[in-house]
Amino acid sequence: MCRTSCDVIWRRTAIRRTMNNRERRQNRVAAFIHDVWNCGREEMVGGYIAKNYTVHHDPGDPWDGQILNVADFIARLKICRAPFPDQRFDIQNMCVNDDAVTICWLWEATQAGDLPDFPATGQRIRMSGATHYLFDFEDKISGHWQVTDRLGVFQQLQKNGSITRALSGSRRDGSATGAR
Amino acid sequence: MCRTSCDVIWRRTAIRRTMNNRERRQNRVAAFIHDVWNCGREEMVGGYIAKNYTVHHDPGDPWDGQILNVADFIARLKICRAPFPDQRFDIQNMCVNDDAVTICWLWEATQAGDLPDFPATGQRIRMSGATHYLFDFEDKISGHWQVTDRLGVFQQLQKNGSITRALSGSRRDGSATGAR
């Protein structure tokens, strides 16, 4: 085979490898979101994330700026999912570069557990956000940079809390439950 | 030239074209952020955005869900930049797919103008967010899907407002200005 043909094939292979890496990592992020964050499969965390996982940027997240090992990550997963056990992330779009995958997402869950200042209401909460997941050389997710619409969640929690308090008050005097 | 070589070269060209398109669009988004959002160059908007620009998702943005023409977009740009004329977006990372570019960014500005419920303080405000920019076939930006940390901004505005009110109060009775 002539040198030019070899060169063409080598370049094609290199570019295709880049494209395949990117596709594989997109699939990996989609599976991670499904298995870990939607279904809460703690035993699968170690298969997705690196030994050291860095929370590079995540305003309001108690682990913002920290480096987590797999056990720390599972502890974070449990704490985050506890008030919202039926939570679902719905990926809206996905982009890649050589080292990372960024997803934009919608999120929805029932507030089944208490949050600081916001006792469980059983009401639905919706949120949107974007997460940039970084990969290491072993194709493990080594950290994230994330922004979520915290104000939108805060407003819903306030509203749902007011409704719940109003209904509880009504129930106590029986006015809204037909208990008279 | 044999059929196989032609095929190899065609495929290589197609993949390279995709890679070049992606790189060109990343450069375009970086230039758009610099020229339009950082520098406020209204006359350059038409060179970057499509005739119809859709705000697909942007919680809290008054134009959320709307389709804007170039004049509408310039009006939005003016209104958004008015309280923060020295604003700067600093792109933290950038990812692409065939139709879009997603950026994660930090933002910083001096609150030089009034906002509803928050009069100008001259204080610095910081924000983070992520924006997914969509492209049309003419390589114009045809819309965005965005999330910003609105709660972080709200908390800073509240804090700066309290400090300003406290200082104004002190000045009124002269206790903090040496006016006695």
mmCIF file of N, CA, C and O in Angstrom, chain B residues 32-118:
data_model
loop_
_atom_site.group_PDB
_atom_site.id
_atom_site.type_symbol
_atom_site.label_atom_id
_atom_site.label_comp_id
_atom_site.label_asym_id
_atom_site.label_seq_id
_atom_site.Cartn_x
_atom_site.Cartn_y
_atom_site.Cartn_z
ATOM 1 N N PHE B 32 -19.697 35.586 19.411
ATOM 2 C CA PHE B 32 -21.040 36.128 19.708
ATOM 3 C C PHE B 32 -21.102 36.613 21.165
ATOM 4 O O PHE B 32 -21.574 37.724 21.442
ATOM 5 N N ILE B 33 -20.614 35.787 22.072
ATOM 6 C CA ILE B 33 -20.625 36.163 23.497
ATOM 7 C C ILE B 33 -19.789 37.429 23.694
ATOM 8 O O ILE B 33 -20.206 38.366 24.382
ATOM 9 N N HIS B 34 -18.622 37.458 23.082
ATOM 10 C CA HIS B 34 -17.736 38.611 23.248
ATOM 11 C C HIS B 34 -18.338 39.870 22.651
ATOM 12 O O HIS B 34 -18.475 40.905 23.325
ATOM 13 N N ASP B 35 -18.716 39.803 21.371
ATOM 14 C CA ASP B 35 -19.168 41.011 20.662
ATOM 15 C C ASP B 35 -20.530 41.498 21.167
ATOM 16 O O ASP B 35 -20.710 42.687 21.410
ATOM 17 N N VAL B 36 -21.472 40.568 21.280
ATOM 18 C CA VAL B 36 -22.859 40.958 21.572
ATOM 19 C C VAL B 36 -23.102 41.112 23.067
ATOM 20 O O VAL B 36 -23.544 42.165 23.525
ATOM 21 N N TRP B 37 -22.816 40.065 23.845
ATOM 22 C CA TRP B 37 -23.189 40.106 25.267
ATOM 23 C C TRP B 37 -22.175 40.842 26.130
ATOM 24 O O TRP B 37 -22.555 41.533 27.080
ATOM 25 N N ASN B 38 -20.879 40.709 25.838
ATOM 26 C CA ASN B 38 -19.890 41.429 26.659
ATOM 27 C C ASN B 38 -19.740 42.887 26.228
ATOM 28 O O ASN B 38 -19.696 43.773 27.063
ATOM 29 N N CYS B 39 -19.665 43.104 24.904
ATOM 30 C CA CYS B 39 -19.390 44.466 24.419
ATOM 31 C C CYS B 39 -20.652 45.228 24.005
ATOM 32 O O CYS B 39 -20.582 46.430 23.739
ATOM 33 N N GLY B 40 -21.792 44.521 23.899
ATOM 34 C CA GLY B 40 -23.049 45.200 23.571
ATOM 35 C C GLY B 40 -23.094 45.761 22.160
ATOM 36 O O GLY B 40 -23.781 46.770 21.925
ATOM 37 N N ARG B 41 -22.387 45.135 21.208
ATOM 38 C CA ARG B 41 -22.340 45.637 19.824
ATOM 39 C C ARG B 41 -23.645 45.261 19.097
ATOM 40 O O ARG B 41 -23.711 44.245 18.404
ATOM 41 N N GLU B 42 -24.653 46.114 19.262
ATOM 42 C CA GLU B 42 -25.987 45.848 18.695
ATOM 43 C C GLU B 42 -25.952 45.650 17.183
ATOM 44 O O GLU B 42 -26.702 44.842 16.634
ATOM 45 N N GLU B 43 -25.088 46.419 16.506
ATOM 46 C CA GLU B 43 -25.028 46.362 15.039
ATOM 47 C C GLU B 43 -24.510 45.016 14.530
ATOM 48 O O GLU B 43 -24.635 44.708 13.345
ATOM 49 N N MET B 44 -23.940 44.189 15.423
ATOM 50 C CA MET B 44 -23.391 42.896 15.006
ATOM 51 C C MET B 44 -24.389 41.747 15.207
ATOM 52 O O MET B 44 -24.131 40.617 14.768
ATOM 53 N N VAL B 45 -25.518 42.019 15.869
ATOM 54 C CA VAL B 45 -26.475 40.951 16.193
ATOM 55 C C VAL B 45 -26.941 40.213 14.941
ATOM 56 O O VAL B 45 -26.954 38.979 14.887
ATOM 57 N N GLY B 46 -27.304 40.980 13.901
ATOM 58 C CA GLY B 46 -27.828 40.390 12.659
ATOM 59 C C GLY B 46 -26.843 39.455 11.969
ATOM 60 O O GLY B 46 -27.246 38.557 11.226
ATOM 61 N N GLY B 47 -25.567 39.636 12.209
ATOM 62 C CA GLY B 47 -24.545 38.763 11.622
ATOM 63 C C GLY B 47 -24.452 37.418 12.334
ATOM 64 O O GLY B 47 -23.931 36.453 11.774
ATOM 65 N N TYR B 48 -24.940 37.385 13.562
ATOM 66 C CA TYR B 48 -24.831 36.145 14.347
ATOM 67 C C TYR B 48 -26.126 35.344 14.409
ATOM 68 O O TYR B 48 -26.091 34.123 14.368
ATOM 69 N N ILE B 49 -27.276 36.022 14.573
ATOM 70 C CA ILE B 49 -28.508 35.265 14.837
ATOM 71 C C ILE B 49 -29.386 35.137 13.593
ATOM 72 O O ILE B 49 -29.312 35.956 12.669
ATOM 73 N N ALA B 50 -30.219 34.089 13.592
ATOM 74 C CA ALA B 50 -31.154 33.841 12.489
ATOM 75 C C ALA B 50 -32.295 34.863 12.514
ATOM 76 O O ALA B 50 -32.475 35.581 13.499
ATOM 77 N N LYS B 51 -33.044 34.910 11.411
ATOM 78 C CA LYS B 51 -34.164 35.869 11.346
ATOM 79 C C LYS B 51 -35.192 35.588 12.435
ATOM 80 O O LYS B 51 -35.842 36.491 12.942
ATOM 81 N N ASN B 52 -35.363 34.305 12.749
ATOM 82 C CA ASN B 52 -36.248 33.919 13.856
ATOM 83 C C ASN B 52 -35.419 33.184 14.905
ATOM 84 O O ASN B 52 -34.869 32.115 14.630
ATOM 85 N N TYR B 53 -35.336 33.784 16.090
ATOM 86 C CA TYR B 53 -34.519 33.247 17.185
ATOM 87 C C TYR B 53 -35.478 32.801 18.289
ATOM 88 O O TYR B 53 -36.255 33.609 18.810
ATOM 89 N N THR B 54 -35.419 31.520 18.643
ATOM 90 C CA THR B 54 -36.373 30.986 19.631
ATOM 91 C C THR B 54 -35.727 30.830 21.005
ATOM 92 O O THR B 54 -34.677 30.194 21.134
ATOM 93 N N VAL B 55 -36.373 31.411 22.011
ATOM 94 C CA VAL B 55 -35.944 31.195 23.407
ATOM 95 C C VAL B 55 -36.674 29.938 23.877
ATOM 96 O O VAL B 55 -37.801 29.998 24.364
ATOM 97 N N HIS B 56 -36.027 28.776 23.697
ATOM 98 C CA HIS B 56 -36.682 27.491 23.961
ATOM 99 C C HIS B 56 -36.958 27.271 25.447
ATOM 100 O O HIS B 56 -37.993 26.718 25.822
ATOM 101 N N HIS B 57 -36.009 27.682 26.277
ATOM 102 C CA HIS B 57 -36.144 27.437 27.725
ATOM 103 C C HIS B 57 -35.203 28.393 28.433
ATOM 104 O O HIS B 57 -33.988 28.391 28.161
ATOM 105 N N ASP B 58 -35.732 29.229 29.313
ATOM 106 C CA ASP B 58 -34.903 30.192 30.036
ATOM 107 C C ASP B 58 -35.698 30.712 31.229
ATOM 108 O O ASP B 58 -36.238 31.819 31.189
ATOM 109 N N PRO B 59 -35.779 29.895 32.312
ATOM 110 C CA PRO B 59 -36.633 30.266 33.448
ATOM 111 C C PRO B 59 -36.297 31.663 33.984
ATOM 112 O O PRO B 59 -35.133 31.976 34.209
ATOM 113 N N GLY B 60 -37.334 32.473 34.143
ATOM 114 C CA GLY B 60 -37.156 33.820 34.680
ATOM 115 C C GLY B 60 -36.892 34.865 33.614
ATOM 116 O O GLY B 60 -37.005 36.062 33.879
ATOM 117 N N ASP B 61 -36.538 34.442 32.400
ATOM 118 C CA ASP B 61 -36.301 35.406 31.323
ATOM 119 C C ASP B 61 -37.659 35.854 30.775
ATOM 120 O O ASP B 61 -38.483 35.007 30.424
ATOM 121 N N PRO B 62 -37.902 37.176 30.697
ATOM 122 C CA PRO B 62 -39.221 37.645 30.219
ATOM 123 C C PRO B 62 -39.544 37.166 28.799
ATOM 124 O O PRO B 62 -40.698 37.179 28.398
ATOM 125 N N TRP B 63 -38.534 36.763 28.041
ATOM 126 C CA TRP B 63 -38.744 36.315 26.654
ATOM 127 C C TRP B 63 -38.801 34.796 26.542
ATOM 128 O O TRP B 63 -38.795 34.263 25.438
ATOM 129 N N ASP B 64 -38.860 34.101 27.680
ATOM 130 C CA ASP B 64 -38.900 32.627 27.664
ATOM 131 C C ASP B 64 -40.075 32.140 26.814
ATOM 132 O O ASP B 64 -41.215 32.577 27.011
ATOM 133 N N GLY B 65 -39.792 31.263 25.841
ATOM 134 C CA GLY B 65 -40.847 30.689 24.997
ATOM 135 C C GLY B 65 -41.161 31.512 23.759
ATOM 136 O O GLY B 65 -41.935 31.063 22.910
ATOM 137 N N GLN B 66 -40.560 32.695 23.635
ATOM 138 C CA GLN B 66 -40.892 33.573 22.503
ATOM 139 C C GLN B 66 -39.945 33.374 21.304
ATOM 140 O O GLN B 66 -38.839 32.873 21.453
ATOM 141 N N ILE B 67 -40.451 33.784 20.137
ATOM 142 C CA ILE B 67 -39.624 33.815 18.928
ATOM 143 C C ILE B 67 -39.316 35.281 18.631
ATOM 144 O O ILE B 67 -40.236 36.106 18.520
ATOM 145 N N LEU B 68 -38.031 35.601 18.523
ATOM 146 C CA LEU B 68 -37.605 36.994 18.360
ATOM 147 C C LEU B 68 -37.009 37.217 16.971
ATOM 148 O O LEU B 68 -36.261 36.365 16.473
ATOM 149 N N ASN B 69 -37.323 38.379 16.375
ATOM 150 C CA ASN B 69 -36.571 38.773 15.183
ATOM 151 C C ASN B 69 -35.356 39.588 15.639
ATOM 152 O O ASN B 69 -35.165 39.770 16.853
ATOM 153 N N VAL B 70 -34.576 40.065 14.702
ATOM 154 C CA VAL B 70 -33.334 40.738 15.083
ATOM 155 C C VAL B 70 -33.620 41.989 15.936
ATOM 156 O O VAL B 70 -32.945 42.234 16.944
ATOM 157 N N ALA B 71 -34.651 42.746 15.562
ATOM 158 C CA ALA B 71 -34.984 43.959 16.330
ATOM 159 C C ALA B 71 -35.416 43.587 17.752
ATOM 160 O O ALA B 71 -35.029 44.260 18.724
ATOM 161 N N ASP B 72 -36.224 42.521 17.869
ATOM 162 C CA ASP B 72 -36.639 42.059 19.208
ATOM 163 C C ASP B 72 -35.416 41.669 20.041
ATOM 164 O O ASP B 72 -35.335 41.950 21.238
ATOM 165 N N PHE B 73 -34.486 40.960 19.374
ATOM 166 C CA PHE B 73 -33.297 40.487 20.093
ATOM 167 C C PHE B 73 -32.473 41.677 20.597
ATOM 168 O O PHE B 73 -31.984 41.673 21.736
ATOM 169 N N ILE B 74 -32.360 42.701 19.743
ATOM 170 C CA ILE B 74 -31.584 43.891 20.149
ATOM 171 C C ILE B 74 -32.278 44.599 21.317
ATOM 172 O O ILE B 74 -31.617 45.058 22.258
ATOM 173 N N ALA B 75 -33.606 44.639 21.283
ATOM 174 C CA ALA B 75 -34.347 45.248 22.398
ATOM 175 C C ALA B 75 -34.074 44.469 23.690
ATOM 176 O O ALA B 75 -33.839 45.060 24.756
ATOM 177 N N ARG B 76 -34.091 43.124 23.580
ATOM 178 C CA ARG B 76 -33.809 42.268 24.749
ATOM 179 C C ARG B 76 -32.379 42.514 25.255
ATOM 180 O O ARG B 76 -32.149 42.637 26.462
ATOM 181 N N LEU B 77 -31.443 42.595 24.320
ATOM 182 C CA LEU B 77 -30.034 42.843 24.673
ATOM 183 C C LEU B 77 -29.892 44.151 25.452
ATOM 184 O O LEU B 77 -29.230 44.200 26.499
ATOM 185 N N LYS B 78 -30.545 45.200 24.951
ATOM 186 C CA LYS B 78 -30.457 46.515 25.609
ATOM 187 C C LYS B 78 -31.018 46.463 27.031
ATOM 188 O O LYS B 78 -30.420 46.984 27.971
ATOM 189 N N ILE B 79 -32.198 45.846 27.159
ATOM 190 C CA ILE B 79 -32.854 45.778 28.473
ATOM 191 C C ILE B 79 -32.006 44.958 29.454
ATOM 192 O O ILE B 79 -31.830 45.341 30.613
ATOM 193 N N CYS B 80 -31.465 43.813 28.973
ATOM 194 C CA CYS B 80 -30.674 42.950 29.861
ATOM 195 C C CYS B 80 -29.367 43.608 30.280
ATOM 196 O O CYS B 80 -28.915 43.433 31.419
ATOM 197 N N ARG B 81 -28.747 44.358 29.369
ATOM 198 C CA ARG B 81 -27.439 44.941 29.673
ATOM 199 C C ARG B 81 -27.539 46.266 30.441
ATOM 200 O O ARG B 81 -26.567 46.684 31.078
ATOM 201 N N ALA B 82 -28.709 46.928 30.386
ATOM 202 C CA ALA B 82 -28.829 48.279 30.956
ATOM 203 C C ALA B 82 -28.392 48.352 32.431
ATOM 204 O O ALA B 82 -27.610 49.250 32.791
ATOM 205 N N PRO B 83 -28.844 47.417 33.302
ATOM 206 C CA PRO B 83 -28.420 47.551 34.706
ATOM 207 C C PRO B 83 -26.979 47.113 34.938
ATOM 208 O O PRO B 83 -26.418 47.361 35.992
ATOM 209 N N PHE B 84 -26.410 46.405 33.947
ATOM 210 C CA PHE B 84 -25.062 45.814 34.115
ATOM 211 C C PHE B 84 -24.179 46.121 32.895
ATOM 212 O O PHE B 84 -23.766 45.217 32.165
ATOM 213 N N PRO B 85 -23.888 47.408 32.644
ATOM 214 C CA PRO B 85 -23.198 47.765 31.389
ATOM 215 C C PRO B 85 -21.775 47.207 31.263
ATOM 216 O O PRO B 85 -21.276 47.083 30.148
ATOM 217 N N ASP B 86 -21.138 46.851 32.383
ATOM 218 C CA ASP B 86 -19.758 46.317 32.286
ATOM 219 C C ASP B 86 -19.727 44.781 32.392
ATOM 220 O O ASP B 86 -18.692 44.200 32.701
ATOM 221 N N GLN B 87 -20.863 44.135 32.140
ATOM 222 C CA GLN B 87 -20.953 42.677 32.326
ATOM 223 C C GLN B 87 -19.946 41.905 31.470
ATOM 224 O O GLN B 87 -19.626 42.293 30.352
ATOM 225 N N ARG B 88 -19.456 40.817 32.021
ATOM 226 C CA ARG B 88 -18.522 39.953 31.297
ATOM 227 C C ARG B 88 -18.895 38.481 31.526
ATOM 228 O O ARG B 88 -18.993 38.036 32.662
ATOM 229 N N PHE B 89 -19.115 37.752 30.433
ATOM 230 C CA PHE B 89 -19.265 36.297 30.477
ATOM 231 C C PHE B 89 -17.883 35.687 30.279
ATOM 232 O O PHE B 89 -17.149 36.096 29.376
ATOM 233 N N ASP B 90 -17.561 34.702 31.094
ATOM 234 C CA ASP B 90 -16.272 34.011 30.978
ATOM 235 C C ASP B 90 -16.581 32.524 30.734
ATOM 236 O O ASP B 90 -17.050 31.821 31.634
ATOM 237 N N ILE B 91 -16.353 32.069 29.498
ATOM 238 C CA ILE B 91 -16.718 30.697 29.127
ATOM 239 C C ILE B 91 -15.774 29.704 29.816
ATOM 240 O O ILE B 91 -14.555 29.812 29.701
ATOM 241 N N GLN B 92 -16.360 28.758 30.552
ATOM 242 C CA GLN B 92 -15.577 27.781 31.318
ATOM 243 C C GLN B 92 -15.284 26.515 30.515
ATOM 244 O O GLN B 92 -14.250 25.894 30.675
ATOM 245 N N ASN B 93 -16.231 26.111 29.693
ATOM 246 C CA ASN B 93 -16.032 24.931 28.836
ATOM 247 C C ASN B 93 -17.061 24.976 27.717
ATOM 248 O O ASN B 93 -18.052 25.717 27.804
ATOM 249 N N MET B 94 -16.812 24.189 26.684
ATOM 250 C CA MET B 94 -17.625 24.252 25.474
ATOM 251 C C MET B 94 -17.732 22.851 24.888
ATOM 252 O O MET B 94 -16.729 22.149 24.781
ATOM 253 N N CYS B 95 -18.953 22.432 24.546
ATOM 254 C CA CYS B 95 -19.170 21.122 23.916
ATOM 255 C C CYS B 95 -20.057 21.326 22.687
ATOM 256 O O CYS B 95 -20.750 22.337 22.575
ATOM 257 N N VAL B 96 -20.027 20.361 21.760
ATOM 258 C CA VAL B 96 -20.782 20.521 20.504
ATOM 259 C C VAL B 96 -21.517 19.234 20.137
ATOM 260 O O VAL B 96 -21.172 18.146 20.594
ATOM 261 N N ASN B 97 -22.525 19.370 19.285
ATOM 262 C CA ASN B 97 -23.048 18.238 18.523
ATOM 263 C C ASN B 97 -23.286 18.738 17.094
ATOM 264 O O ASN B 97 -22.810 19.826 16.734
ATOM 265 N N ASP B 98 -23.994 17.987 16.281
ATOM 266 C CA ASP B 98 -24.128 18.385 14.873
ATOM 267 C C ASP B 98 -24.874 19.703 14.686
ATOM 268 O O ASP B 98 -24.670 20.400 13.692
ATOM 269 N N ASP B 99 -25.764 20.033 15.618
ATOM 270 C CA ASP B 99 -26.636 21.200 15.447
ATOM 271 C C ASP B 99 -26.407 22.309 16.450
ATOM 272 O O ASP B 99 -27.056 23.352 16.355
ATOM 273 N N ALA B 100 -25.569 22.085 17.438
ATOM 274 C CA ALA B 100 -25.558 23.015 18.574
ATOM 275 C C ALA B 100 -24.209 23.062 19.284
ATOM 276 O O ALA B 100 -23.358 22.189 19.113
ATOM 277 N N VAL B 101 -24.065 24.122 20.090
ATOM 278 C CA VAL B 101 -22.895 24.299 20.954
ATOM 279 C C VAL B 101 -23.416 24.615 22.357
ATOM 280 O O VAL B 101 -24.293 25.470 22.505
ATOM 281 N N THR B 102 -22.902 23.919 23.364
ATOM 282 C CA THR B 102 -23.269 24.234 24.754
ATOM 283 C C THR B 102 -22.062 24.830 25.462
ATOM 284 O O THR B 102 -20.964 24.276 25.388
ATOM 285 N N ILE B 103 -22.310 25.951 26.147
ATOM 286 C CA ILE B 103 -21.237 26.565 26.949
ATOM 287 C C ILE B 103 -21.670 26.627 28.405
ATOM 288 O O ILE B 103 -22.837 26.842 28.716
ATOM 289 N N CYS B 104 -20.712 26.403 29.307
ATOM 290 C CA CYS B 104 -20.902 26.691 30.723
ATOM 291 C C CYS B 104 -20.116 27.963 31.002
ATOM 292 O O CYS B 104 -19.007 28.121 30.488
ATOM 293 N N TRP B 105 -20.690 28.854 31.773
ATOM 294 C CA TRP B 105 -20.052 30.170 31.920
ATOM 295 C C TRP B 105 -20.181 30.731 33.333
ATOM 296 O O TRP B 105 -21.072 30.368 34.096
ATOM 297 N N LEU B 106 -19.254 31.637 33.641
ATOM 298 C CA LEU B 106 -19.363 32.496 34.818
ATOM 299 C C LEU B 106 -19.630 33.903 34.310
ATOM 300 O O LEU B 106 -19.207 34.250 33.195
ATOM 301 N N TRP B 107 -20.323 34.695 35.098
ATOM 302 C CA TRP B 107 -20.705 36.056 34.690
ATOM 303 C C TRP B 107 -20.455 36.985 35.868
ATOM 304 O O TRP B 107 -20.647 36.593 37.020
ATOM 305 N N GLU B 108 -20.049 38.193 35.571
ATOM 306 C CA GLU B 108 -19.778 39.156 36.636
ATOM 307 C C GLU B 108 -20.076 40.555 36.116
ATOM 308 O O GLU B 108 -19.807 40.849 34.941
ATOM 309 N N ALA B 109 -20.652 41.392 36.963
ATOM 310 C CA ALA B 109 -20.993 42.756 36.543
ATOM 311 C C ALA B 109 -21.205 43.640 37.760
ATOM 312 O O ALA B 109 -21.446 43.158 38.869
ATOM 313 N N THR B 110 -21.144 44.948 37.521
ATOM 314 C CA THR B 110 -21.487 45.934 38.550
ATOM 315 C C THR B 110 -22.949 46.317 38.372
ATOM 316 O O THR B 110 -23.357 46.643 37.246
ATOM 317 N N GLN B 111 -23.721 46.285 39.456
ATOM 318 C CA GLN B 111 -25.125 46.690 39.317
ATOM 319 C C GLN B 111 -25.213 48.217 39.295
ATOM 320 O O GLN B 111 -25.387 48.873 40.318
ATOM 321 N N ALA B 112 -25.103 48.769 38.082
ATOM 322 C CA ALA B 112 -25.078 50.223 37.901
ATOM 323 C C ALA B 112 -26.475 50.806 37.707
ATOM 324 O O ALA B 112 -26.668 52.018 37.813
ATOM 325 N N GLY B 113 -27.446 49.934 37.406
ATOM 326 C CA GLY B 113 -28.819 50.414 37.179
ATOM 327 C C GLY B 113 -29.817 49.688 38.058
ATOM 328 O O GLY B 113 -29.488 48.667 38.681
ATOM 329 N N ASP B 114 -31.045 50.217 38.090
ATOM 330 C CA ASP B 114 -32.084 49.630 38.941
ATOM 331 C C ASP B 114 -32.650 48.357 38.334
ATOM 332 O O ASP B 114 -32.763 48.214 37.117
ATOM 333 N N LEU B 115 -33.043 47.419 39.225
ATOM 334 C CA LEU B 115 -33.828 46.239 38.865
ATOM 335 C C LEU B 115 -35.122 46.304 39.665
ATOM 336 O O LEU B 115 -35.161 46.981 40.706
ATOM 337 N N PRO B 116 -36.188 45.611 39.229
ATOM 338 C CA PRO B 116 -37.420 45.635 40.019
ATOM 339 C C PRO B 116 -37.136 45.205 41.468
ATOM 340 O O PRO B 116 -36.554 44.136 41.688
ATOM 341 N N ASP B 117 -37.510 46.034 42.421
ATOM 342 C CA ASP B 117 -37.307 45.797 43.862
ATOM 343 C C ASP B 117 -35.858 45.939 44.325
ATOM 344 O O ASP B 117 -35.591 45.819 45.528
ATOM 345 N N PHE B 118 -34.939 46.134 43.397
ATOM 346 C CA PHE B 118 -33.526 46.231 43.794
ATOM 347 C C PHE B 118 -32.869 47.437 43.114
ATOM 348 O O PHE B 118 -32.306 47.310 42.015
#
